[in-house]
C-alpha cells in the first residue's frame, strides 16, 4: 500500500514500495539508507518524527521528503537516493553542498542533477547546478562553465527523454550569457541552442512539467514570455523548440504566482499556488484545466483554499494530495494537508487531524 512521508516545510509525497525515494535534510548529514519503516505523527502543528531503523543522523534535521516516479519536490538541502529497503547502497553521507538544494532530477542512467543556491561542492566551485554520479561523486562530464548568475537559486529541473535538461528559476544569465529564467542544456551541460526562448520570462519560474507529447508546462510569478503577454501570465505551455504553444489558451491567466503543477493521464492539468483568480474568475489557489488551457468545470473546488498551496501530487487512483500554508478548504478545516478526490471534493477517508 502507498505510504505518505511528511516532514516540515509543507511538502508531501506518496512513498510506494519498490519506487525510488530521495531524502533531503537541512544538514550535510544525510541518511545512507532509506527504508519503509519510518514512523511519523501528524498530531500537532508540525509532523513529529517518532521512530526509524534507518541511520538518519538526527531526526530533527530532516526538513523534507521526496519522490515518486513523477519527480521531486524542491526543498533544502542535500539528497540521498536508493531503492526502498536496500541497505547496501553507499551514497555519501557528506556530499558537501555549502548551501541549500531546491531541485533534483534523476536521469535514466542513475545520475542525479542537483540545483539550488549553493556555489561549491566538496570545496570546488559549482554555481547552483551540478550532476552527480550514482555514488554521490561529481560527474566531470557535465560542464556548465561559470553556471548561473549571482544571488539566485535553481528552483526546478526536468530531464527530457532525450537526456536534455530544462532548468528554471530567477536567473538572468548562464555561463556569462543572458538567459532569462529558463534554459535547456544538452546532456553535457552546454546550452542547447535549438531551444529558442528569446528574451525569456520577466520574473521567476517556480515549476516545470513535461507532457508526454514533449510540450513543456511552466509556472511561476512571470507575466510575459519573450515579450508576449498573451496566454503567458504565470502559466504557459511551450513547444519542444521553446516557442509558445498557441493552442494552450489561458486568457488573462492567474493573478498571482503558480507554485505547483501535475498532469493527469488524461491530459488535464491541476495547478496550485498563491493565486485567487484565473482568467478573471475567482479560483482560490487551486484549479484544474483542460488540456487546451480552459477551466475544467467538472472539478469543483467551491471557495477553494484560504492560503497558499505549495505542492501537490497525484495518486495512481486519481486522488490528489495537497500541502501548503492553508488551514481550510471550501469551508472545511484542512490543516496544511488535504486529499481531494478526482472531482475536487475532500476525501473523508484521509484524515490529517490537526495537521
Tab-separated table of C-alpha atoms in Angstrom:
chain	number	residue	atom	x	y	z
A	1	UNK	CA	0.000	0.000	0.000
A	2	UNK	CA	1.039	3.583	-0.563
A	3	UNK	CA	2.544	5.321	2.444
A	4	UNK	CA	2.980	9.057	2.945
A	5	UNK	CA	6.206	10.514	4.256
A	6	UNK	CA	5.651	14.035	5.569
A	7	UNK	CA	8.274	16.236	7.176
A	8	UNK	CA	8.218	20.012	7.922
A	9	UNK	CA	8.110	22.774	5.273
A	10	UNK	CA	4.742	21.748	3.820
A	11	UNK	CA	5.913	19.096	1.420
A	12	UNK	CA	4.299	15.711	0.797
A	13	UNK	CA	4.749	12.650	-1.375
A	14	UNK	CA	3.400	9.101	-1.565
A	15	UNK	CA	6.095	6.523	-0.968
A	16	UNK	CA	5.281	3.421	-2.979
A	17	UNK	CA	7.156	0.163	-2.351
A	18	UNK	CA	9.888	-0.547	-4.910
A	19	UNK	CA	9.999	3.020	-6.225
A	20	UNK	CA	12.933	5.270	-5.552
A	21	UNK	CA	12.974	7.836	-2.779
A	22	UNK	CA	15.098	10.926	-2.327
A	23	UNK	CA	15.540	12.312	1.170
A	24	UNK	CA	16.854	15.791	1.829
A	25	UNK	CA	17.990	17.181	5.161
A	26	UNK	CA	18.964	20.631	6.442
A	27	UNK	CA	22.426	19.385	7.199
A	28	UNK	CA	25.322	17.725	5.390
A	29	UNK	CA	24.472	14.628	7.427
A	30	UNK	CA	22.080	12.549	5.376
A	31	UNK	CA	20.833	9.007	5.685
A	32	UNK	CA	22.742	6.455	3.650
A	33	UNK	CA	19.750	4.142	3.761
A	34	UNK	CA	16.092	4.890	3.191
A	35	UNK	CA	13.607	2.266	4.334
A	36	UNK	CA	9.872	1.822	4.708
A	37	UNK	CA	9.964	1.523	8.485
A	38	UNK	CA	9.818	5.245	9.257
A	39	UNK	CA	7.036	6.406	11.559
A	40	UNK	CA	5.665	9.957	11.827
A	41	UNK	CA	2.977	11.520	13.976
A	42	UNK	CA	0.703	14.077	12.269
A	43	UNK	CA	-0.789	15.380	15.532
A	44	UNK	CA	0.307	18.926	16.369
A	45	UNK	CA	1.424	21.952	14.404
A	46	UNK	CA	4.180	20.055	12.589
A	47	UNK	CA	4.784	16.400	11.775
A	48	UNK	CA	6.781	14.735	14.523
A	49	UNK	CA	9.409	12.080	13.940
A	50	UNK	CA	8.642	9.008	16.049
A	51	UNK	CA	10.927	6.186	15.021
A	52	UNK	CA	13.010	4.627	12.290
A	53	UNK	CA	15.506	1.833	11.918
A	54	UNK	CA	17.463	3.695	9.241
A	55	UNK	CA	20.542	5.709	10.038
A	56	UNK	CA	19.312	9.286	9.809
A	57	UNK	CA	21.945	11.130	11.811
A	58	UNK	CA	19.461	13.325	13.663
A	59	UNK	CA	15.691	13.206	13.033
A	60	UNK	CA	15.142	16.895	13.772
A	61	UNK	CA	17.468	17.811	10.908
A	62	UNK	CA	15.128	16.327	8.327
A	63	UNK	CA	13.197	19.096	6.591
A	64	UNK	CA	11.702	17.440	3.548
A	65	UNK	CA	10.962	14.230	1.767
A	66	UNK	CA	10.608	13.173	-1.832
A	67	UNK	CA	9.732	11.478	-4.509
A	68	UNK	CA	7.576	9.177	-6.626
A	69	UNK	CA	8.027	8.302	-10.280
A	70	UNK	CA	6.738	11.767	-11.125
A	71	UNK	CA	9.658	13.798	-9.886
A	72	UNK	CA	10.976	15.751	-6.976
A	73	UNK	CA	9.540	18.495	-4.805
A	74	UNK	CA	12.068	21.276	-4.148
A	75	UNK	CA	13.248	21.997	-0.604
A	76	UNK	CA	16.624	22.341	1.205
A	77	UNK	CA	19.279	20.703	1.303
A	78	UNK	CA	21.217	17.664	0.125
A	79	UNK	CA	19.892	14.352	-1.131
A	80	UNK	CA	20.420	10.611	-0.944
A	81	UNK	CA	18.799	8.083	-3.236
A	82	UNK	CA	18.207	4.361	-3.369
A	83	UNK	CA	15.596	1.639	-3.537
A	84	UNK	CA	13.353	1.276	-0.501
A	85	UNK	CA	14.606	-1.471	1.786
A	86	UNK	CA	18.026	-1.593	0.138
A	87	UNK	CA	20.660	-1.040	2.806
A	88	UNK	CA	23.657	-1.715	0.576
A	89	UNK	CA	23.931	1.474	-1.461
A	90	UNK	CA	26.777	3.749	-0.420
A	91	UNK	CA	25.662	7.230	-1.422
A	92	UNK	CA	27.945	9.513	0.597
A	93	UNK	CA	26.723	10.874	3.915
A	94	UNK	CA	28.538	14.183	3.389
A	95	UNK	CA	28.094	15.235	-0.243
A	96	UNK	CA	29.343	18.707	0.714
A	97	UNK	CA	27.000	21.403	-0.604
A	98	UNK	CA	27.629	24.582	1.362
A	99	UNK	CA	24.108	25.937	0.830
A	100	UNK	CA	20.575	24.835	0.028
A	101	UNK	CA	19.417	22.365	-2.617
A	102	UNK	CA	15.978	23.146	-4.083
A	103	UNK	CA	15.665	20.777	-7.021
A	104	UNK	CA	16.878	17.341	-8.062
A	105	UNK	CA	16.195	15.177	-11.075
A	106	UNK	CA	17.365	11.639	-11.707
A	107	UNK	CA	18.420	10.577	-15.176
A	108	UNK	CA	17.647	7.194	-16.691
A	109	UNK	CA	21.289	6.181	-16.101
A	110	UNK	CA	21.017	6.878	-12.373
A	111	UNK	CA	22.972	10.127	-12.413
A	112	UNK	CA	21.437	12.950	-10.369
A	113	UNK	CA	21.187	16.598	-11.388
A	114	UNK	CA	21.110	18.906	-8.379
A	115	UNK	CA	20.180	22.590	-8.312
A	116	UNK	CA	19.941	25.186	-5.572
A	117	UNK	CA	21.630	28.234	-4.081
A	118	UNK	CA	24.998	26.551	-3.492
A	119	UNK	CA	28.210	27.821	-5.096
A	120	UNK	CA	30.516	24.977	-4.175
A	121	UNK	CA	30.513	21.227	-3.754
A	122	UNK	CA	33.250	19.493	-1.794
A	123	UNK	CA	35.243	22.731	-1.824
A	124	UNK	CA	35.079	23.146	-5.615
A	125	UNK	CA	33.170	25.999	-7.273
A	126	UNK	CA	29.854	24.756	-8.666
A	127	UNK	CA	27.430	27.573	-9.317
A	128	UNK	CA	23.949	26.359	-8.452
A	129	UNK	CA	23.871	23.251	-10.604
A	130	UNK	CA	25.870	20.030	-10.746
A	131	UNK	CA	25.449	16.444	-11.873
A	132	UNK	CA	26.422	13.661	-9.511
A	133	UNK	CA	27.240	10.077	-10.298
A	134	UNK	CA	25.069	7.453	-8.632
A	135	UNK	CA	27.644	7.155	-5.804
A	136	UNK	CA	27.421	10.892	-4.980
A	137	UNK	CA	30.672	11.950	-6.633
A	138	UNK	CA	30.816	14.773	-9.169
A	139	UNK	CA	30.197	13.791	-12.795
A	140	UNK	CA	33.050	15.562	-14.561
A	141	UNK	CA	31.463	15.022	-17.995
A	142	UNK	CA	28.800	17.629	-17.085
A	143	UNK	CA	30.369	21.063	-17.554
A	144	UNK	CA	28.309	24.228	-17.113
A	145	UNK	CA	31.235	26.655	-17.094
A	146	UNK	CA	30.537	29.515	-14.675
A	147	UNK	CA	26.979	28.287	-14.169
A	148	UNK	CA	24.148	30.557	-13.112
A	149	UNK	CA	24.349	34.197	-12.068
A	150	UNK	CA	24.891	35.836	-8.709
A	151	UNK	CA	22.452	35.642	-5.775
A	152	UNK	CA	19.903	33.287	-7.286
A	153	UNK	CA	18.879	29.688	-6.867
A	154	UNK	CA	17.742	26.938	-9.208
A	155	UNK	CA	14.079	26.166	-8.445
A	156	UNK	CA	13.156	23.383	-10.830
A	157	UNK	CA	14.831	20.808	-13.106
A	158	UNK	CA	13.317	18.301	-15.511
A	159	UNK	CA	15.040	15.763	-17.738
A	160	UNK	CA	13.604	15.019	-21.172
A	161	UNK	CA	13.524	11.521	-22.625
A	162	UNK	CA	16.369	12.532	-24.967
A	163	UNK	CA	18.557	13.420	-21.979
A	164	UNK	CA	18.315	17.182	-22.385
A	165	UNK	CA	17.751	19.152	-19.185
A	166	UNK	CA	15.379	22.086	-18.657
A	167	UNK	CA	16.171	24.420	-15.764
A	168	UNK	CA	14.012	27.224	-14.365
A	169	UNK	CA	14.411	29.879	-11.678
A	170	UNK	CA	15.091	33.603	-11.289
A	171	UNK	CA	18.491	33.564	-13.023
A	172	UNK	CA	19.279	36.075	-15.747
A	173	UNK	CA	22.497	34.564	-17.031
A	174	UNK	CA	24.142	31.217	-17.639
A	175	UNK	CA	27.861	30.860	-18.228
A	176	UNK	CA	28.044	34.681	-18.516
A	177	UNK	CA	25.445	34.857	-21.296
A	178	UNK	CA	21.969	36.374	-20.811
A	179	UNK	CA	19.351	33.664	-20.183
A	180	UNK	CA	16.154	34.848	-18.577
A	181	UNK	CA	14.831	32.321	-16.087
A	182	UNK	CA	14.665	29.248	-18.334
A	183	UNK	CA	17.245	27.314	-20.325
A	184	UNK	CA	17.651	23.880	-21.843
A	185	UNK	CA	21.009	22.175	-21.515
A	186	UNK	CA	22.485	19.374	-23.537
A	187	UNK	CA	23.406	16.246	-21.615
A	188	UNK	CA	26.993	17.540	-21.281
A	189	UNK	CA	25.893	20.789	-19.567
A	190	UNK	CA	26.259	23.121	-22.538
A	191	UNK	CA	23.394	25.316	-23.719
A	192	UNK	CA	21.026	23.702	-26.212
A	193	UNK	CA	20.846	26.372	-28.925
A	194	UNK	CA	17.872	24.666	-30.598
A	195	UNK	CA	15.686	25.751	-27.643
A	196	UNK	CA	14.812	29.337	-28.501
A	197	UNK	CA	13.466	31.339	-25.547
A	198	UNK	CA	14.146	34.806	-26.949
A	199	UNK	CA	14.050	37.285	-24.067
A	200	UNK	CA	12.682	34.585	-21.770
A	201	UNK	CA	10.477	35.248	-18.743
A	202	UNK	CA	10.165	38.602	-16.974
A	203	UNK	CA	10.040	37.036	-13.496
A	204	UNK	CA	10.681	33.827	-11.593
A	205	UNK	CA	9.948	30.309	-12.839
A	206	UNK	CA	8.828	28.067	-9.953
A	207	UNK	CA	7.883	24.797	-11.611
A	208	UNK	CA	8.270	22.951	-14.927
A	209	UNK	CA	6.455	19.797	-16.044
A	210	UNK	CA	6.843	17.772	-19.227
A	211	UNK	CA	3.869	16.435	-21.130
A	212	UNK	CA	4.035	13.048	-22.825
A	213	UNK	CA	3.971	14.792	-26.228
A	214	UNK	CA	7.135	16.744	-25.401
A	215	UNK	CA	5.410	20.050	-24.707
A	216	UNK	CA	6.526	21.930	-21.603
A	217	UNK	CA	4.326	23.495	-18.917
A	218	UNK	CA	5.947	26.335	-16.988
A	219	UNK	CA	4.525	28.044	-13.902
A	220	UNK	CA	5.785	30.898	-11.776
A	221	UNK	CA	5.474	34.601	-10.991
A	222	UNK	CA	6.104	35.854	-14.553
A	223	UNK	CA	3.650	37.891	-16.617
A	224	UNK	CA	5.268	37.564	-20.025
A	225	UNK	CA	7.453	35.243	-22.087
A	226	UNK	CA	9.642	36.513	-24.915
A	227	UNK	CA	7.779	39.850	-24.760
A	228	UNK	CA	4.454	38.028	-25.215
A	229	UNK	CA	1.765	38.536	-22.569
A	230	UNK	CA	-0.953	36.527	-24.330
A	231	UNK	CA	-1.515	33.134	-22.683
A	232	UNK	CA	1.668	33.631	-20.658
A	233	UNK	CA	0.581	35.072	-17.318
A	234	UNK	CA	2.098	32.828	-14.632
A	235	UNK	CA	1.386	29.680	-16.662
A	236	UNK	CA	2.442	28.948	-20.214
A	237	UNK	CA	2.908	25.917	-22.426
A	238	UNK	CA	5.907	25.805	-24.699
A	239	UNK	CA	6.562	23.686	-27.736
A	240	UNK	CA	9.659	21.499	-27.680
A	241	UNK	CA	11.611	24.228	-29.509
A	242	UNK	CA	10.856	26.881	-26.859
A	243	UNK	CA	8.139	28.753	-28.732
A	244	UNK	CA	4.743	29.419	-27.125
A	245	UNK	CA	2.098	26.793	-27.831
A	246	UNK	CA	-0.768	28.942	-29.119
A	247	UNK	CA	-3.261	26.071	-28.689
A	248	UNK	CA	-2.996	26.418	-24.888
A	249	UNK	CA	-5.323	29.332	-24.166
A	250	UNK	CA	-5.388	30.702	-20.607
A	251	UNK	CA	-6.602	34.216	-21.394
A	252	UNK	CA	-5.533	36.678	-18.705
A	253	UNK	CA	-4.140	33.782	-16.678
A	254	UNK	CA	-3.527	33.899	-12.931
A	255	UNK	CA	-3.405	36.993	-10.708
A	256	UNK	CA	-0.578	35.625	-8.541
A	257	UNK	CA	2.118	33.001	-8.675
A	258	UNK	CA	1.807	29.352	-9.666
A	259	UNK	CA	3.827	27.041	-7.420
A	260	UNK	CA	2.822	23.513	-8.396
A	261	UNK	CA	1.585	21.606	-11.448
A	262	UNK	CA	0.640	17.983	-12.034
A	263	UNK	CA	-0.509	16.457	-15.300
A	264	UNK	CA	-3.138	13.722	-15.249
A	265	UNK	CA	-3.038	10.727	-17.573
A	266	UNK	CA	-5.990	12.207	-19.479
A	267	UNK	CA	-4.008	15.392	-20.147
A	268	UNK	CA	-5.859	17.568	-17.664
A	269	UNK	CA	-3.657	19.837	-15.551
A	270	UNK	CA	-4.013	20.582	-11.820
A	271	UNK	CA	-2.483	23.883	-10.749
A	272	UNK	CA	-1.799	25.163	-7.226
A	273	UNK	CA	-0.270	28.343	-5.891
A	274	UNK	CA	-0.979	31.737	-4.360
A	275	UNK	CA	-3.486	32.938	-6.988
A	276	UNK	CA	-7.107	33.843	-6.263
A	277	UNK	CA	-8.347	34.338	-9.835
A	278	UNK	CA	-7.918	32.652	-13.205
A	279	UNK	CA	-8.880	34.417	-16.412
A	280	UNK	CA	-10.911	36.924	-14.396
A	281	UNK	CA	-12.896	34.394	-12.330
A	282	UNK	CA	-12.404	33.548	-8.651
A	283	UNK	CA	-10.289	30.404	-8.212
A	284	UNK	CA	-8.728	30.235	-4.779
A	285	UNK	CA	-5.304	28.650	-5.082
A	286	UNK	CA	-6.345	25.529	-6.992
A	287	UNK	CA	-7.865	24.793	-10.368
A	288	UNK	CA	-7.937	22.001	-12.916
A	289	UNK	CA	-7.517	22.932	-16.550
A	290	UNK	CA	-8.423	21.057	-19.673
A	291	UNK	CA	-5.559	20.165	-21.992
A	292	UNK	CA	-6.286	23.320	-24.032
A	293	UNK	CA	-5.880	25.643	-21.008
A	294	UNK	CA	-9.554	26.305	-20.281
A	295	UNK	CA	-11.092	25.660	-16.871
A	296	UNK	CA	-12.338	22.128	-16.241
A	297	UNK	CA	-15.807	22.740	-14.801
A	298	UNK	CA	-16.140	19.120	-13.625
A	299	UNK	CA	-13.568	19.826	-10.898
A	300	UNK	CA	-15.493	21.516	-8.070
A	301	UNK	CA	-13.401	23.445	-5.524
A	302	UNK	CA	-16.064	25.772	-4.087
A	303	UNK	CA	-14.345	28.546	-2.129
A	304	UNK	CA	-11.017	26.764	-2.512
A	305	UNK	CA	-8.113	27.208	-0.104
A	306	UNK	CA	-7.717	30.081	2.353
A	307	UNK	CA	-3.952	30.317	1.814
A	308	UNK	CA	-1.166	29.168	-0.477
A	309	UNK	CA	-0.832	25.686	-1.979
A	310	UNK	CA	2.890	24.974	-2.184
A	311	UNK	CA	2.950	21.415	-3.516
A	312	UNK	CA	0.660	18.694	-4.791
A	313	UNK	CA	0.931	15.163	-6.063
A	314	UNK	CA	-1.351	12.779	-7.914
A	315	UNK	CA	-2.003	9.235	-6.712
A	316	UNK	CA	-2.496	6.333	-9.095
A	317	UNK	CA	-6.205	6.212	-8.177
A	318	UNK	CA	-6.664	9.832	-9.305
A	319	UNK	CA	-6.837	11.328	-5.819
A	320	UNK	CA	-4.835	14.478	-5.188
A	321	UNK	CA	-2.757	15.284	-2.115
A	322	UNK	CA	-2.028	18.955	-1.453
A	323	UNK	CA	0.067	20.749	1.145
A	324	UNK	CA	0.720	24.396	1.892
A	325	UNK	CA	0.035	27.246	4.290
A	326	UNK	CA	-3.749	26.787	4.258
A	327	UNK	CA	-5.958	25.896	7.214
A	328	UNK	CA	-9.204	25.490	5.306
A	329	UNK	CA	-10.650	24.209	2.031
A	330	UNK	CA	-14.122	25.071	0.761
A	331	UNK	CA	-15.317	25.934	4.290
A	332	UNK	CA	-13.838	22.792	5.858
A	333	UNK	CA	-10.883	22.542	8.209
A	334	UNK	CA	-7.765	21.386	6.361
A	335	UNK	CA	-4.621	21.929	8.379
A	336	UNK	CA	-1.965	22.347	5.695
A	337	UNK	CA	-2.633	18.929	4.204
A	338	UNK	CA	-5.677	17.501	2.451
A	339	UNK	CA	-6.597	14.820	-0.048
A	340	UNK	CA	-9.191	15.523	-2.722
A	341	UNK	CA	-10.978	13.059	-4.931
A	342	UNK	CA	-10.966	13.341	-8.719
A	343	UNK	CA	-13.945	15.725	-8.629
A	344	UNK	CA	-12.389	18.215	-6.193
A	345	UNK	CA	-14.220	17.142	-3.026
A	346	UNK	CA	-12.418	16.371	0.228
A	347	UNK	CA	-11.662	12.678	0.654
A	348	UNK	CA	-13.047	11.965	4.129
A	349	UNK	CA	-11.107	8.697	4.385
A	350	UNK	CA	-7.884	10.710	4.628
A	351	UNK	CA	-7.523	12.492	7.959
A	352	UNK	CA	-4.658	14.843	8.712
A	353	UNK	CA	-6.158	15.633	12.109
A	354	UNK	CA	-4.917	18.973	13.419
A	355	UNK	CA	-2.171	18.925	10.803
